[in-house]
Short mmCIF file of C-alpha atoms and ligand atoms in Angstrom, two decimals:
data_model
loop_
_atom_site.label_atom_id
_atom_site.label_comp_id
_atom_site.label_asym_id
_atom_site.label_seq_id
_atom_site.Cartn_x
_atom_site.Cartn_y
_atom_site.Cartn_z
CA UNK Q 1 4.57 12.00 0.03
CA UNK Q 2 1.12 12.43 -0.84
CA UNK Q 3 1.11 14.87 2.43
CA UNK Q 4 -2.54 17.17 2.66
CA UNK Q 5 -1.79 18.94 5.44
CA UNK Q 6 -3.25 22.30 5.51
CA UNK Q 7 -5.85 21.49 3.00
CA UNK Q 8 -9.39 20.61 3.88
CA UNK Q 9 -11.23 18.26 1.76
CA UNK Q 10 -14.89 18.23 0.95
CA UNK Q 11 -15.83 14.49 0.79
CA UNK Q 12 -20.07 13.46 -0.48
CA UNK Q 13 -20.84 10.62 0.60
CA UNK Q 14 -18.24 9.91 3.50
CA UNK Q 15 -20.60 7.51 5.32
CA UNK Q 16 -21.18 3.93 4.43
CA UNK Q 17 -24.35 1.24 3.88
CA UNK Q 18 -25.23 -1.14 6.32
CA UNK Q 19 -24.17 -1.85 9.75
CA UNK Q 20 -22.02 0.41 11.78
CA UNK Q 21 -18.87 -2.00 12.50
CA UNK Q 22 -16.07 0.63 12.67
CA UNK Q 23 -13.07 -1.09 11.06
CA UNK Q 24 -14.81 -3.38 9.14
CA UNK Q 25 -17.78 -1.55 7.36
CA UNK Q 26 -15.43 0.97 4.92
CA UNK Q 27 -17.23 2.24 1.74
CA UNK Q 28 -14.87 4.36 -0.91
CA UNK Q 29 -15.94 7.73 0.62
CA UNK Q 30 -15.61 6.69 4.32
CA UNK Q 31 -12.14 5.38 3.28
CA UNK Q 32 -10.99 8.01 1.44
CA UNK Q 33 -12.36 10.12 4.03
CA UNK Q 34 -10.36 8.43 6.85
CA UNK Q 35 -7.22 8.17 4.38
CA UNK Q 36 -7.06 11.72 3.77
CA UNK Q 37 -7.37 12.69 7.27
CA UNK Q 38 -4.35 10.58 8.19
CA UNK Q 39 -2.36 12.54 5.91
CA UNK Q 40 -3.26 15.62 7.18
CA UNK Q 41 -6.70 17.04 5.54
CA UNK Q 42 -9.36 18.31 7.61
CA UNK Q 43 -12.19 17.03 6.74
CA UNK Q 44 -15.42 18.07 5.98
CA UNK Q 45 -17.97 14.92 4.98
CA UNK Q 46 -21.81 14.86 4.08
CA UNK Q 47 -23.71 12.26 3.98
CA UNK Q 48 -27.44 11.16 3.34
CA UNK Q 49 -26.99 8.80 6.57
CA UNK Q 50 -26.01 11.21 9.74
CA UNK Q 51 -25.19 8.26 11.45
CA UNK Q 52 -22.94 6.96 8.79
CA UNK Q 53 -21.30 9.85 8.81
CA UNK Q 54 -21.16 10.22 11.93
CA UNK Q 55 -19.14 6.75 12.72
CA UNK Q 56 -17.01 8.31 9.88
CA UNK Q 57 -16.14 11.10 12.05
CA UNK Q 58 -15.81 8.90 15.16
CA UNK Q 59 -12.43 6.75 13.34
CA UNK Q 60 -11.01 9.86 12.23
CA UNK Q 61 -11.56 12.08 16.06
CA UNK Q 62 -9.96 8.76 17.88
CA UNK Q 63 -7.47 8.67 15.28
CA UNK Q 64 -6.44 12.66 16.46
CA UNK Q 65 -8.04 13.90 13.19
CA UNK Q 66 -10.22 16.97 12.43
CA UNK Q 67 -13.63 16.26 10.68
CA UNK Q 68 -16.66 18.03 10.92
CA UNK Q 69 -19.84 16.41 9.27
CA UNK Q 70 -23.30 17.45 7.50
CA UNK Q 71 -26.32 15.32 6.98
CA UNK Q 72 -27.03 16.71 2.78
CA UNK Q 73 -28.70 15.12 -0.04
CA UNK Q 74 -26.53 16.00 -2.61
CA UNK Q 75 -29.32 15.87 -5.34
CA UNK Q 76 -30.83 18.64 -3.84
CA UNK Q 77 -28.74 21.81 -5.07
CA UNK Q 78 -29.63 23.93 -1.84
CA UNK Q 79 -28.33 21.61 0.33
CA UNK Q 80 -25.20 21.43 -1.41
CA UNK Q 81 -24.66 25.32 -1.39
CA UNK Q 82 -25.52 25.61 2.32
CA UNK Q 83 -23.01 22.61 2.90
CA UNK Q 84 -20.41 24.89 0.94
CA UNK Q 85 -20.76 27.58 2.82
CA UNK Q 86 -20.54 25.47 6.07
CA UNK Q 87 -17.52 24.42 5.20
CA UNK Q 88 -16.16 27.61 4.68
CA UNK Q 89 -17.50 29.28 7.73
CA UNK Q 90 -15.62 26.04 9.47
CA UNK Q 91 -12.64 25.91 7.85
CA UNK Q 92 -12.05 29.08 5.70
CA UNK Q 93 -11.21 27.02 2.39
CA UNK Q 94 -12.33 23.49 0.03
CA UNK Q 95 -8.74 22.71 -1.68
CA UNK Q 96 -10.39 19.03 -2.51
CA UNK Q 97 -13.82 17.69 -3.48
CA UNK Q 98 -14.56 14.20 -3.85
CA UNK Q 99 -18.18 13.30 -5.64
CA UNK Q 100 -17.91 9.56 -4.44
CA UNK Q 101 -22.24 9.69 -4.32
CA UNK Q 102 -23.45 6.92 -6.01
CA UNK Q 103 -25.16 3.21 -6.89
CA UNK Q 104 -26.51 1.17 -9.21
CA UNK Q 105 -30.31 0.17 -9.87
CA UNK Q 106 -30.67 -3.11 -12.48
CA UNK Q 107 -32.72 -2.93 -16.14
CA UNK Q 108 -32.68 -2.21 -19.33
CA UNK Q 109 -34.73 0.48 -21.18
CA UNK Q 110 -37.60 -1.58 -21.65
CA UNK Q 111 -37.89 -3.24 -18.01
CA UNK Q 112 -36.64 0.27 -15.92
CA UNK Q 113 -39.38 2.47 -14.85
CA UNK Q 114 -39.05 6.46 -16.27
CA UNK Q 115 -38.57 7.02 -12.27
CA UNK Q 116 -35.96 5.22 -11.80
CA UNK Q 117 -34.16 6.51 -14.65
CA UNK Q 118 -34.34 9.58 -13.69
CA UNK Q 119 -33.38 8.69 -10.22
CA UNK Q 120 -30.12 7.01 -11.55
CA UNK Q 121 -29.39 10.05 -13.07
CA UNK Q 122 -29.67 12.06 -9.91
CA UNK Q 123 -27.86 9.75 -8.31
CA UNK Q 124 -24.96 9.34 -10.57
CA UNK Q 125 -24.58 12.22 -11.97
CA UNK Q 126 -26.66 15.42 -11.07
CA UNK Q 127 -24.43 14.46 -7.10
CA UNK Q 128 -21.36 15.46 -9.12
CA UNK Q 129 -22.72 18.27 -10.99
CA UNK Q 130 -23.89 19.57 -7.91
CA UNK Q 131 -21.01 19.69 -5.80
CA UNK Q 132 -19.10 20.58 -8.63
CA UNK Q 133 -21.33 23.97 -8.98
CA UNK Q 134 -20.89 24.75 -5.21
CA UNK Q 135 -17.37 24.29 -4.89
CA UNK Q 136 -15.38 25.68 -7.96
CA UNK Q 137 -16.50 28.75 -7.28
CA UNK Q 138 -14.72 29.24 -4.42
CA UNK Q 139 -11.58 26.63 -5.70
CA UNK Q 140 -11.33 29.25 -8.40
CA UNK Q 141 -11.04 32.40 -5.66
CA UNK Q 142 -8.28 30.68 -4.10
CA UNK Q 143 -6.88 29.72 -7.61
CA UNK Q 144 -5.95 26.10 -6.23
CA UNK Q 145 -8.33 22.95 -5.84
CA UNK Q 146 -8.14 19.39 -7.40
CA UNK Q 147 -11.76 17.14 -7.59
CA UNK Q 148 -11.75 13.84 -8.08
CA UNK Q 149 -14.92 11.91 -8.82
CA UNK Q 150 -15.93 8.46 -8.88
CA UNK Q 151 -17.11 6.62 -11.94
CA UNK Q 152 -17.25 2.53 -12.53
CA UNK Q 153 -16.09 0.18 -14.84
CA UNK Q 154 -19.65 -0.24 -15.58
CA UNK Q 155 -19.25 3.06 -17.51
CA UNK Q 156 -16.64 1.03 -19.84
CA UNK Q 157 -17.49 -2.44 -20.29
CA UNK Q 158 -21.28 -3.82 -21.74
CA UNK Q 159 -21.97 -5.82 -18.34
CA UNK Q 160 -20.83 -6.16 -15.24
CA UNK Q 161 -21.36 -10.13 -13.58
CA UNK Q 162 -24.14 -10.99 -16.77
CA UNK Q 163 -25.99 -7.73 -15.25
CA UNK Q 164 -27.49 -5.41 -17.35
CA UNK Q 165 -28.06 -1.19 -15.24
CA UNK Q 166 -27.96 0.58 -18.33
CA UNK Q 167 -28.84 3.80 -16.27
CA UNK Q 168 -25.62 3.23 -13.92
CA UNK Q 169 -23.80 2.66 -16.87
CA UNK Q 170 -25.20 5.95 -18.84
CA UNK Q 171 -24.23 8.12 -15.70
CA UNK Q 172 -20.49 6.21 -14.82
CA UNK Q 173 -20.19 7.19 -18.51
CA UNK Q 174 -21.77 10.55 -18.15
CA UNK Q 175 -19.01 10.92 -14.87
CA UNK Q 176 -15.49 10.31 -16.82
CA UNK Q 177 -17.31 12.88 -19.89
CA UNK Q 178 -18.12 15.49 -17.20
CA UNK Q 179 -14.69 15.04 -15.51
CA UNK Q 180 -12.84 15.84 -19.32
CA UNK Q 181 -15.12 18.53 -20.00
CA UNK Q 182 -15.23 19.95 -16.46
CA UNK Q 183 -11.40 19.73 -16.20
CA UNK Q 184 -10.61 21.55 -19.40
CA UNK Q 185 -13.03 24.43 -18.84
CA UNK Q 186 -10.87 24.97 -15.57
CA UNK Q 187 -7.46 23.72 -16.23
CA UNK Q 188 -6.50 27.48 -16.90
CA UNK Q 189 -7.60 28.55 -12.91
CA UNK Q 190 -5.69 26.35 -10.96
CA UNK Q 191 -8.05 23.79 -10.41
CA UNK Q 192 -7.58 20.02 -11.81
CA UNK Q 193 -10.71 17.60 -12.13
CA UNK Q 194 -9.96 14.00 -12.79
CA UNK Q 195 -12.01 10.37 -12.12
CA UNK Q 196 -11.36 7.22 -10.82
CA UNK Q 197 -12.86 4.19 -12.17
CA UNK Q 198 -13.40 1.59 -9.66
CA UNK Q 199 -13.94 -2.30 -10.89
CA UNK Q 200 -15.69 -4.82 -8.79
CA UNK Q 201 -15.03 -3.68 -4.65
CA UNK Q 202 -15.80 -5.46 -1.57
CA UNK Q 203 -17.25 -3.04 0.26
CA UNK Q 204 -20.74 -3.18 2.66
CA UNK Q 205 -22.48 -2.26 -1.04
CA UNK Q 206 -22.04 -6.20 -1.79
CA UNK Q 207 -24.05 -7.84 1.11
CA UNK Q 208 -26.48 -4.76 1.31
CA UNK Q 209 -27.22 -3.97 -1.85
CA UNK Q 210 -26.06 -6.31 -4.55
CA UNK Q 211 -27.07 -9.24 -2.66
CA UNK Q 212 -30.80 -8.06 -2.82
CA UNK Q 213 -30.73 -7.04 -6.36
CA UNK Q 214 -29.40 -10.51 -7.93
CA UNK Q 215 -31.40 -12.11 -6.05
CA UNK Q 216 -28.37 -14.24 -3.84
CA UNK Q 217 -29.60 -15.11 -0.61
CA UNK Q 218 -25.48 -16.62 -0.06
CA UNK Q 219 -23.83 -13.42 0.37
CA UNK Q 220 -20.32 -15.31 0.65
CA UNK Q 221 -21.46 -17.39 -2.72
CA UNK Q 222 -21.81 -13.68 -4.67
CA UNK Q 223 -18.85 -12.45 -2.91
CA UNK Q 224 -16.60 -15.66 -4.01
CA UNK Q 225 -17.90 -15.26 -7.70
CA UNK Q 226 -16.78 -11.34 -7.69
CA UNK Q 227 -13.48 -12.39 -6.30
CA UNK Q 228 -13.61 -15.17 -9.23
CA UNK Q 229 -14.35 -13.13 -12.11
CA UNK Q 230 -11.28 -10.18 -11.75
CA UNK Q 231 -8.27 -11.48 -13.30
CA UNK Q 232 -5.88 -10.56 -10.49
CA UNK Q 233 -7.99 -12.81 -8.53
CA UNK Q 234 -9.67 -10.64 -5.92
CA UNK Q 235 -12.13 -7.64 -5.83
CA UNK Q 236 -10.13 -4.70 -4.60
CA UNK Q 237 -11.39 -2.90 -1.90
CA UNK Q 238 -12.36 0.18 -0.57
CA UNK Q 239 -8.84 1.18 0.30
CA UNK Q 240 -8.19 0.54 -3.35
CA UNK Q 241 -10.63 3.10 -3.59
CA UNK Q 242 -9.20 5.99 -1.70
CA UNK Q 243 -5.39 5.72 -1.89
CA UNK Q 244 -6.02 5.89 -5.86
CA UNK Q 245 -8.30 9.51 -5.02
CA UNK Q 246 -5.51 10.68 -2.39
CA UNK Q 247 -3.13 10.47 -5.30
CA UNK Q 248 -5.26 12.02 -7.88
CA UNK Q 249 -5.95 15.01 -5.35
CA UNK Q 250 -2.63 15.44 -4.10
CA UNK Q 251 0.28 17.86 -5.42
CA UNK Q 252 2.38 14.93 -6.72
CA UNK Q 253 -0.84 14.75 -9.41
CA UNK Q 254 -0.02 18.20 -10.26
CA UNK Q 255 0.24 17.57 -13.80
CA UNK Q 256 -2.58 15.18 -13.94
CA UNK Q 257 -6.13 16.69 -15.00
CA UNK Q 258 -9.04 15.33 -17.05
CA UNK Q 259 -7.57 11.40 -16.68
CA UNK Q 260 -10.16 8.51 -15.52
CA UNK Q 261 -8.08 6.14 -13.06
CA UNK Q 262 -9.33 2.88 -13.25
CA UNK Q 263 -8.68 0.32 -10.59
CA UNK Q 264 -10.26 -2.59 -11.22
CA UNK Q 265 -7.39 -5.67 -10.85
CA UNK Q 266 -7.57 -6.01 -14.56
CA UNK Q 267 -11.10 -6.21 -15.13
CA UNK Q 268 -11.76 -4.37 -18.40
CA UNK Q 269 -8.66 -5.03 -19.91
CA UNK Q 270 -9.86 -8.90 -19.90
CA UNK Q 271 -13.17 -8.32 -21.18
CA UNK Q 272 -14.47 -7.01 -24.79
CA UNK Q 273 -16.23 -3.62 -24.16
N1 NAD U 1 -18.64 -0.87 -4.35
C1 NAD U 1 -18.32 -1.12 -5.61
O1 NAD U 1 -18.09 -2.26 -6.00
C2 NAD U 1 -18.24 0.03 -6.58
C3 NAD U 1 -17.74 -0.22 -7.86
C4 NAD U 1 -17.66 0.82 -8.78
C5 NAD U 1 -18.04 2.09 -8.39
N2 NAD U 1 -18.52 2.31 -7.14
C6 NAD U 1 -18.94 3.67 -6.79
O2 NAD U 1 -18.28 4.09 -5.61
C7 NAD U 1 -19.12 5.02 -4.93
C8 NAD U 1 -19.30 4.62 -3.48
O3 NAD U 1 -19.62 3.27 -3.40
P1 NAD U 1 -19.67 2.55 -1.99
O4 NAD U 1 -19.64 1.12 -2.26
O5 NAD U 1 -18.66 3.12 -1.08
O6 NAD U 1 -21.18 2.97 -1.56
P2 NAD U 1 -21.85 3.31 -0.18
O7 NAD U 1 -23.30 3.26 -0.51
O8 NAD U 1 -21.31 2.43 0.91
O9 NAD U 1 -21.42 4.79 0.16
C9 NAD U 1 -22.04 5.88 -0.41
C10 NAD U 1 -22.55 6.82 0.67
O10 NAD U 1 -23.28 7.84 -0.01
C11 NAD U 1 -24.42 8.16 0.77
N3 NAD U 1 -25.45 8.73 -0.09
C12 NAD U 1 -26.34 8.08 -0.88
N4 NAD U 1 -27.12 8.96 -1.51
C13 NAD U 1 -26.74 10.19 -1.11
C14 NAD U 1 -27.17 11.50 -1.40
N5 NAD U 1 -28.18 11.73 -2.27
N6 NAD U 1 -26.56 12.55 -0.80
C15 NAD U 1 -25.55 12.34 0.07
N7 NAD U 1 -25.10 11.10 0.39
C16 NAD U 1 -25.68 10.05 -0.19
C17 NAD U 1 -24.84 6.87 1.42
O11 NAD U 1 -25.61 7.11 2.59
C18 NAD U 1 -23.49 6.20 1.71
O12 NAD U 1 -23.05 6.51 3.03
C19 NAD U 1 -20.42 5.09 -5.72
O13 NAD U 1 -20.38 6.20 -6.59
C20 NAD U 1 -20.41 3.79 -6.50
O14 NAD U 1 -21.19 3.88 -7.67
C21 NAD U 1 -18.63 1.31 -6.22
#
C-alpha cells in the first residue's frame, strides 16, 4: 500500500522554520519528505534554509533512506531549472513533485504594502508555477508523474482565527485553480496534478511565525485557541499533512487528478465561506 519505491520525489520546501529539534520540529514538506522516504522514494528536497534541509536529510540517512538536498529559492525560475536538472543527473527521473512552498503575511488591500503583495504572490503561487514549469517537462518524457501541491483553507473560507491575509488567501485560491487547470491540460500525458488543502496545523509555523504576527506573546495561549476553534477538537498536524500528499501521489490515486484534498478536522464545513 501506498508503496513509492523506485520513484524519486522532488519535494520544495522539505526543510522546516525555527529550531532544529529533529523529531519534534516537522513542517508539511519535511514530513512528507520523511514519509515518502519510508515508503520507498528517493528523495530529492530544496529548501531556502540549507540547514533545514539539511536536518531533513539527516532523519531520513539514519532512517536508511536516500535523499539528496539543494539550497533553491523557488521564486527564482533559474534556480528551479538547475535544481531539475540536478535531480536528474542524481537520480535519472522526478515521478513526484510536491510545491509545499509557502506562508501567510496579514492585511487587507488597504493596510498591505504593493511589496508585499507581490511577495505573497511569489510566495504562494509563482513557487508552484515554477516547479511546475521545470518538472513536467520531463514527467511528460517519461509519460508518468503525479504533483501534488499545497493550498489552505484560507483559500476557502473569509477568515481564518478573526484574521484577515487577503494575499494568502488570493494565492491558496490561485493554488486549487492552477491545480484544475494544470491537471486537465496534462491529464492526457500520464501525469496527474491534484492539491491538498490543509486547515489549521501545529507545526513550528505557529510559535515562529503566527505567534509574531497576532501579536501573542503566550505561544501555548494561541496554540490552545487553534486547537479550540476546529470542530474535531485539535489542529491536525504535519503528519496530517503528508500522509494525505503520499496518497494523492501514489498509484492507488491513479484515478484521482485535478481534486483539492482538504484536511482540516472539519474546519470549513463548520464555518460560512
Ligand atoms: N502550518 C499550517 O497551519 C498551514 C496551514 C495551511 C497551509 N499551510 C501551507 O503548508 C505549507 C508548508 O507550511 P509549513 O507550516 O510546513 O511551513 P514551513 O515554513 O515550516 O516550511 C516551509 C519551508 O519552505 C522553505 N521556503 C520558504 N521560502 C522558500 C523559497 N522561496 N524557496 C524554497 N524554500 C522556501 C522554508 O525555509 C521552510 O523550510 C505552506 O505552503 C503553507 O502555506 C500551512
Amino acid at each position: 500500500m501506498l508503496d513509492l519505491t523506485g520513484k524519486t520525489a522532488f519535494i520544495a520546501g522539505a526543510g522546516s522554520v525555527g529550531e532544529a529539534k529533529g523529531g519534534e520540529n516537522w513542517g508539511n514538506g519535511k514530513a512528507t519528505a520523511v514519509l515518502m522516504a519510508r515508503q520507498g522514494a528517493r528523495v530529492y528536497g530544496v529548501d531556502l534554509n540549507p540547514a533545514a534541509v539539511a536536518e531533513t536529510a539527516r532523519i531520513i540517512e539514519a532512517e536508511g533512506g536516500t535523499c539528496a538536498t539543494r539550497t533553491v529559492n523557488m521564486t527564482v525560475a533559474a534556480e528551479v531549472q538547475a535544481a531539475v536538472e540536478d535531480c536528474l543527473a542524481r537520480f535519472g527521473r522526478i515521478d513526484i513533485l510536491v510545491n509545499n512552498v509557502g506562508g501567510s503575511a496579514p492585511g487587507d488591500p488597504v493596510t498591505m504594502s504593493e511589496e508585499v503583495w507581490d511577495a505573497q504572490m511569489d510566495h504562494n503561487l509563482k513557487t508552484a508555477f515554477l516547479g511546475c514549469k521545470y518538472v513536467l517537462p520531463v514527467m511528460e518524457r517519461q509519460g508518468s508523474g503525479a504533483v501534488v501541491n499545497i493550498s489552505s483553507v484560507a483559500a476557502l473560507s473569509h477568515q481564518v482565527e478573526g484574521r484577515t491575509n487577503v494575499a494568502y488567501a488570493a494565492s491558496k485560491a490561485g493554488i486549487i485553480a492552477f491545480t484544475r487547470s494544470t491537471a486537465i491540460a496534462f491529464v492526457k500525458k500520464g501525469i496527474r496534478v491534484n492539491c491538498v488543502v490543509p486547515g489549521t496545523m501545529h507545526t513550528p509555523l505557529v510559535e515562529h511565525r503566527l505567534a509574531k504576527q497576532l501579536g501573542a506573546n503566550d505561544a501555548a495561549a494561541l496554540i490552545a485557541k487553534r486547537h479550540a476553534g476546529v470542530p474535531i477538537g485539535r489542529m491536525g498536524d504535519a503528519w496530517d499533512v503528508a500522509h494525505a500528499v503520499l496518497f494523492l501521489a501514489s498509484e492507488e490515486a491513479r484515478y484521482v487528478t485535478a481534486a483539492h484534498l482538504v484536511v482540516d478536522g472539519g474546519l470549513t464545513a463548520a464555518r460560512p465561506g
